[in-house]
C-alpha cells in the first residue's frame, strides 16, 4: 500500500487552500450534527439514509488511515516471520524469557550483540503494534459494511 497523505495535509493542491476547505467541511459537519441532534430531541429519528452515510464516512476514514501506512498487512506479517519474532523464547507460563544468562559482559562484542538484539526486539514490537492498528482498522471497516447492509436490508425496523 502506498503512503499517500495528500488528503490529510492540505489537500491535493499542496496545502494553501486546503486549510480553508477543512474549516468549511468542519462547519458543515457541525451544522449537520446540530440538525440531527435537534431532530432527535424533537422525537424525529435521524433516519436510515443518514445512518448509512455515517457508516460510509467511518469506513472511508478507516480506509484512508489504512492506506496511509507505509506497508501492507501482508508485508508486516512477512517482516515478523523474517525477524523470527525476536530472540526471546516463550516459557511454559506464556511470559517471555531472555535467552541470555544475565552475567557480566566479558567482551565488547557480546555487549554489541545484545544491543543489536535489543534493537531487533524494538523493531519486532513496532511492527506488531503497526500490524495491530491495521487489523483494528480492517475489522472496523468490515463492521461498518455489515451495519450498512443491515440497515439497507431492513429499513422497516428503523422509523424515519
PDB file of C-alpha atoms in Angstrom:
ATOM      1  CA  UNK A   1       0.000   0.000   0.000  1.00  0.00           C
ATOM      2  CA  UNK A   2       1.262   3.449  -0.856  1.00  0.00           C
ATOM      3  CA  UNK A   3       1.612   6.077   1.837  1.00  0.00           C
ATOM      4  CA  UNK A   4      -0.335   8.883   0.247  1.00  0.00           C
ATOM      5  CA  UNK A   5      -1.206  11.690   2.637  1.00  0.00           C
ATOM      6  CA  UNK A   6      -2.480  14.153   0.052  1.00  0.00           C
ATOM      7  CA  UNK A   7      -5.955  14.433   1.594  1.00  0.00           C
ATOM      8  CA  UNK A   8      -4.664  14.665   5.132  1.00  0.00           C
ATOM      9  CA  UNK A   9      -2.273  17.608   4.881  1.00  0.00           C
ATOM     10  CA  UNK A  10      -3.928  20.343   2.935  1.00  0.00           C
ATOM     11  CA  UNK A  11      -5.492  18.507   0.052  1.00  0.00           C
ATOM     12  CA  UNK A  12      -4.066  17.781  -3.337  1.00  0.00           C
ATOM     13  CA  UNK A  13      -3.298  21.435  -4.088  1.00  0.00           C
ATOM     14  CA  UNK A  14      -0.336  21.471  -1.750  1.00  0.00           C
ATOM     15  CA  UNK A  15      -1.961  22.948   1.337  1.00  0.00           C
ATOM     16  CA  UNK A  16      -2.578  26.642   0.654  1.00  0.00           C
ATOM     17  CA  UNK A  17      -6.296  26.261   0.039  1.00  0.00           C
ATOM     18  CA  UNK A  18      -6.680  23.008   1.974  1.00  0.00           C
ATOM     19  CA  UNK A  19      -6.993  24.686   5.368  1.00  0.00           C
ATOM     20  CA  UNK A  20      -9.989  26.742   4.213  1.00  0.00           C
ATOM     21  CA  UNK A  21     -11.708  23.666   2.798  1.00  0.00           C
ATOM     22  CA  UNK A  22     -11.145  21.797   6.037  1.00  0.00           C
ATOM     23  CA  UNK A  23     -12.775  24.610   8.015  1.00  0.00           C
ATOM     24  CA  UNK A  24     -15.793  24.641   5.690  1.00  0.00           C
ATOM     25  CA  UNK A  25     -16.142  20.861   5.976  1.00  0.00           C
ATOM     26  CA  UNK A  26     -15.902  21.043   9.778  1.00  0.00           C
ATOM     27  CA  UNK A  27     -18.565  23.759   9.925  1.00  0.00           C
ATOM     28  CA  UNK A  28     -20.864  21.800   7.597  1.00  0.00           C
ATOM     29  CA  UNK A  29     -20.354  18.643   9.650  1.00  0.00           C
ATOM     30  CA  UNK A  30     -21.057  20.543  12.894  1.00  0.00           C
ATOM     31  CA  UNK A  31     -24.231  22.043  11.411  1.00  0.00           C
ATOM     32  CA  UNK A  32     -25.349  18.607  10.267  1.00  0.00           C
ATOM     33  CA  UNK A  33     -24.726  17.157  13.731  1.00  0.00           C
ATOM     34  CA  UNK A  34     -26.624  20.019  15.379  1.00  0.00           C
ATOM     35  CA  UNK A  35     -29.515  19.487  12.971  1.00  0.00           C
ATOM     36  CA  UNK A  36     -29.562  15.747  13.730  1.00  0.00           C
ATOM     37  CA  UNK A  37     -29.456  16.415  17.490  1.00  0.00           C
ATOM     38  CA  UNK A  38     -32.405  18.798  17.152  1.00  0.00           C
ATOM     39  CA  UNK A  39     -34.432  16.191  15.242  1.00  0.00           C
ATOM     40  CA  UNK A  40     -33.672  13.568  17.881  1.00  0.00           C
ATOM     41  CA  UNK A  41     -34.681  15.915  20.716  1.00  0.00           C
ATOM     42  CA  UNK A  42     -37.926  16.651  18.874  1.00  0.00           C
ATOM     43  CA  UNK A  43     -38.594  12.923  18.648  1.00  0.00           C
ATOM     44  CA  UNK A  44     -37.712  12.596  14.964  1.00  0.00           C
ATOM     45  CA  UNK A  45     -35.204   9.898  14.147  1.00  0.00           C
ATOM     46  CA  UNK A  46     -32.156  10.712  12.102  1.00  0.00           C
ATOM     47  CA  UNK A  47     -33.160   8.133   9.500  1.00  0.00           C
ATOM     48  CA  UNK A  48     -31.709   5.107   7.815  1.00  0.00           C
ATOM     49  CA  UNK A  49     -30.139   7.046   4.949  1.00  0.00           C
ATOM     50  CA  UNK A  50     -28.127   9.281   7.270  1.00  0.00           C
ATOM     51  CA  UNK A  51     -27.057   6.285   9.370  1.00  0.00           C
ATOM     52  CA  UNK A  52     -25.829   4.540   6.232  1.00  0.00           C
ATOM     53  CA  UNK A  53     -23.916   7.692   5.229  1.00  0.00           C
ATOM     54  CA  UNK A  54     -22.391   7.890   8.719  1.00  0.00           C
ATOM     55  CA  UNK A  55     -21.126   4.306   8.468  1.00  0.00           C
ATOM     56  CA  UNK A  56     -19.787   5.063   4.976  1.00  0.00           C
ATOM     57  CA  UNK A  57     -17.929   8.077   6.397  1.00  0.00           C
ATOM     58  CA  UNK A  58     -16.398   5.941   9.186  1.00  0.00           C
ATOM     59  CA  UNK A  59     -15.462   3.238   6.676  1.00  0.00           C
ATOM     60  CA  UNK A  60     -13.756   5.804   4.439  1.00  0.00           C
ATOM     61  CA  UNK A  61     -11.865   7.304   7.396  1.00  0.00           C
ATOM     62  CA  UNK A  62     -10.532   3.878   8.370  1.00  0.00           C
ATOM     63  CA  UNK A  63      -9.628   3.125   4.765  1.00  0.00           C
ATOM     64  CA  UNK A  64      -7.672   6.392   4.424  1.00  0.00           C
ATOM     65  CA  UNK A  65      -5.822   5.692   7.656  1.00  0.00           C
ATOM     66  CA  UNK A  66      -5.017   2.165   6.495  1.00  0.00           C
ATOM     67  CA  UNK A  67      -3.716   3.426   3.133  1.00  0.00           C
ATOM     68  CA  UNK A  68      -1.509   5.929   4.997  1.00  0.00           C
ATOM     69  CA  UNK A  69       0.721   3.197   6.410  1.00  0.00           C
ATOM     70  CA  UNK A  70       3.968   2.609   4.513  1.00  0.00           C
ATOM     71  CA  UNK A  71       3.430  -1.176   4.387  1.00  0.00           C
ATOM     72  CA  UNK A  72       0.554  -3.605   3.934  1.00  0.00           C
ATOM     73  CA  UNK A  73      -0.678  -6.142   6.486  1.00  0.00           C
ATOM     74  CA  UNK A  74       0.905  -8.909   4.423  1.00  0.00           C
ATOM     75  CA  UNK A  75       4.260  -7.085   4.347  1.00  0.00           C
ATOM     76  CA  UNK A  76       4.189  -6.669   8.145  1.00  0.00           C
ATOM     77  CA  UNK A  77       3.333 -10.341   8.641  1.00  0.00           C
ATOM     78  CA  UNK A  78       6.250 -11.296   6.373  1.00  0.00           C
ATOM     79  CA  UNK A  79       8.587  -8.926   8.260  1.00  0.00           C
ATOM     80  CA  UNK A  80       7.629 -10.616  11.529  1.00  0.00           C
ATOM     81  CA  UNK A  81       8.266 -14.036  10.017  1.00  0.00           C
ATOM     82  CA  UNK A  82      11.710 -12.892   8.829  1.00  0.00           C
ATOM     83  CA  UNK A  83      12.536 -11.367  12.191  1.00  0.00           C
ATOM     84  CA  UNK A  84      11.541 -14.615  13.873  1.00  0.00           C
ATOM     85  CA  UNK A  85       9.524 -12.564  16.386  1.00  0.00           C
ATOM     86  CA  UNK A  86      12.725 -11.690  18.249  1.00  0.00           C
ATOM     87  CA  UNK A  87      15.418 -13.638  20.072  1.00  0.00           C
ATOM     88  CA  UNK A  88      13.450 -14.354  23.238  1.00  0.00           C
ATOM     89  CA  UNK A  89      11.878 -17.697  23.998  1.00  0.00           C
ATOM     90  CA  UNK A  90       8.426 -18.169  25.431  1.00  0.00           C
ATOM     91  CA  UNK A  91       8.254 -20.046  28.723  1.00  0.00           C
ATOM     92  CA  UNK A  92       5.548 -22.531  29.702  1.00  0.00           C
ATOM     93  CA  UNK A  93       3.554 -19.832  31.546  1.00  0.00           C
ATOM     94  CA  UNK A  94       3.398 -17.618  28.440  1.00  0.00           C
ATOM     95  CA  UNK A  95       5.896 -14.988  29.600  1.00  0.00           C
ATOM     96  CA  UNK A  96       8.954 -14.049  27.617  1.00  0.00           C
ATOM     97  CA  UNK A  97      12.339 -15.060  28.954  1.00  0.00           C
ATOM     98  CA  UNK A  98      15.599 -13.713  27.625  1.00  0.00           C
ATOM     99  CA  UNK A  99      17.953 -16.335  26.302  1.00  0.00           C
ATOM    100  CA  UNK A 100      20.978 -14.610  27.927  1.00  0.00           C
ATOM    101  CA  UNK A 101      22.210 -15.690  31.359  1.00  0.00           C
ATOM    102  CA  UNK A 102      22.392 -12.183  32.787  1.00  0.00           C
ATOM    103  CA  UNK A 103      26.111 -12.437  33.635  1.00  0.00           C
ATOM    104  CA  UNK A 104      28.559  -9.571  33.148  1.00  0.00           C
ATOM    105  CA  UNK A 105      29.735  -8.996  29.600  1.00  0.00           C
ATOM    106  CA  UNK A 106      33.159 -10.458  29.062  1.00  0.00           C
ATOM    107  CA  UNK A 107      33.761  -8.770  25.744  1.00  0.00           C
ATOM    108  CA  UNK A 108      32.667  -5.718  23.842  1.00  0.00           C
ATOM    109  CA  UNK A 109      31.343  -7.976  21.083  1.00  0.00           C
ATOM    110  CA  UNK A 110      28.866  -9.605  23.451  1.00  0.00           C
ATOM    111  CA  UNK A 111      27.632  -6.175  24.522  1.00  0.00           C
ATOM    112  CA  UNK A 112      27.199  -5.117  20.896  1.00  0.00           C
ATOM    113  CA  UNK A 113      25.384  -8.361  20.107  1.00  0.00           C
ATOM    114  CA  UNK A 114      22.949  -7.757  22.967  1.00  0.00           C
ATOM    115  CA  UNK A 115      22.422  -4.166  21.830  1.00  0.00           C
ATOM    116  CA  UNK A 116      21.610  -5.428  18.325  1.00  0.00           C
ATOM    117  CA  UNK A 117      19.244  -7.998  19.796  1.00  0.00           C
ATOM    118  CA  UNK A 118      17.517  -5.265  21.811  1.00  0.00           C
ATOM    119  CA  UNK A 119      17.132  -3.107  18.675  1.00  0.00           C
ATOM    120  CA  UNK A 120      15.675  -6.086  16.820  1.00  0.00           C
ATOM    121  CA  UNK A 121      13.252  -6.624  19.703  1.00  0.00           C
ATOM    122  CA  UNK A 122      12.154  -2.999  19.460  1.00  0.00           C
ATOM    123  CA  UNK A 123      11.656  -3.419  15.721  1.00  0.00           C
ATOM    124  CA  UNK A 124       9.522  -6.518  16.308  1.00  0.00           C
ATOM    125  CA  UNK A 125       7.377  -4.588  18.807  1.00  0.00           C
ATOM    126  CA  UNK A 126       6.975  -1.669  16.384  1.00  0.00           C
ATOM    127  CA  UNK A 127       5.871  -3.953  13.544  1.00  0.00           C
ATOM    128  CA  UNK A 128       3.497  -5.831  15.869  1.00  0.00           C
ATOM    129  CA  UNK A 129       1.968  -2.521  17.023  1.00  0.00           C
ATOM    130  CA  UNK A 130       1.518  -1.303  13.454  1.00  0.00           C
ATOM    131  CA  UNK A 131       0.007  -4.657  12.458  1.00  0.00           C
ATOM    132  CA  UNK A 132      -2.479  -4.485  15.359  1.00  0.00           C
ATOM    133  CA  UNK A 133      -3.556  -0.991  14.311  1.00  0.00           C
ATOM    134  CA  UNK A 134      -4.132  -2.192  10.755  1.00  0.00           C
ATOM    135  CA  UNK A 135      -6.158  -5.193  11.893  1.00  0.00           C
ATOM    136  CA  UNK A 136      -8.362  -2.993  14.077  1.00  0.00           C
ATOM    137  CA  UNK A 137      -8.951  -0.622  11.151  1.00  0.00           C
ATOM    138  CA  UNK A 138      -9.750  -3.512   8.806  1.00  0.00           C
ATOM    139  CA  UNK A 139     -12.198  -5.003  11.322  1.00  0.00           C
ATOM    140  CA  UNK A 140     -13.854  -1.594  11.811  1.00  0.00           C
ATOM    141  CA  UNK A 141     -14.267  -1.309   8.026  1.00  0.00           C
ATOM    142  CA  UNK A 142     -15.950  -4.737   7.891  1.00  0.00           C
ATOM    143  CA  UNK A 143     -18.213  -3.786  10.794  1.00  0.00           C
ATOM    144  CA  UNK A 144     -19.268  -0.581   9.030  1.00  0.00           C
ATOM    145  CA  UNK A 145     -20.132  -2.589   5.914  1.00  0.00           C
ATOM    146  CA  UNK A 146     -22.164  -5.069   7.978  1.00  0.00           C
ATOM    147  CA  UNK A 147     -24.159  -2.283   9.640  1.00  0.00           C
ATOM    148  CA  UNK A 148     -24.735  -0.601   6.270  1.00  0.00           C
ATOM    149  CA  UNK A 149     -26.020  -3.874   4.811  1.00  0.00           C
ATOM    150  CA  UNK A 150     -28.234  -4.494   7.843  1.00  0.00           C
ATOM    151  CA  UNK A 151     -29.757  -1.017   7.659  1.00  0.00           C
ATOM    152  CA  UNK A 152     -30.285  -1.299   3.905  1.00  0.00           C
ATOM    153  CA  UNK A 153     -31.942  -4.713   4.099  1.00  0.00           C
ATOM    154  CA  UNK A 154     -34.305  -3.943   6.991  1.00  0.00           C
ATOM    155  CA  UNK A 155     -35.311  -0.253   6.816  1.00  0.00           C
ATOM    156  CA  UNK A 156     -38.751  -1.031   8.273  1.00  0.00           C
ATOM    157  CA  UNK A 157     -37.090  -1.740  11.631  1.00  0.00           C
ATOM    158  CA  UNK A 158     -35.896   1.859  11.856  1.00  0.00           C
ATOM    159  CA  UNK A 159     -38.566   4.573  11.664  1.00  0.00           C
ATOM    160  CA  UNK A 160     -37.780   7.597   9.542  1.00  0.00           C
TER     161      UNK A 160
END
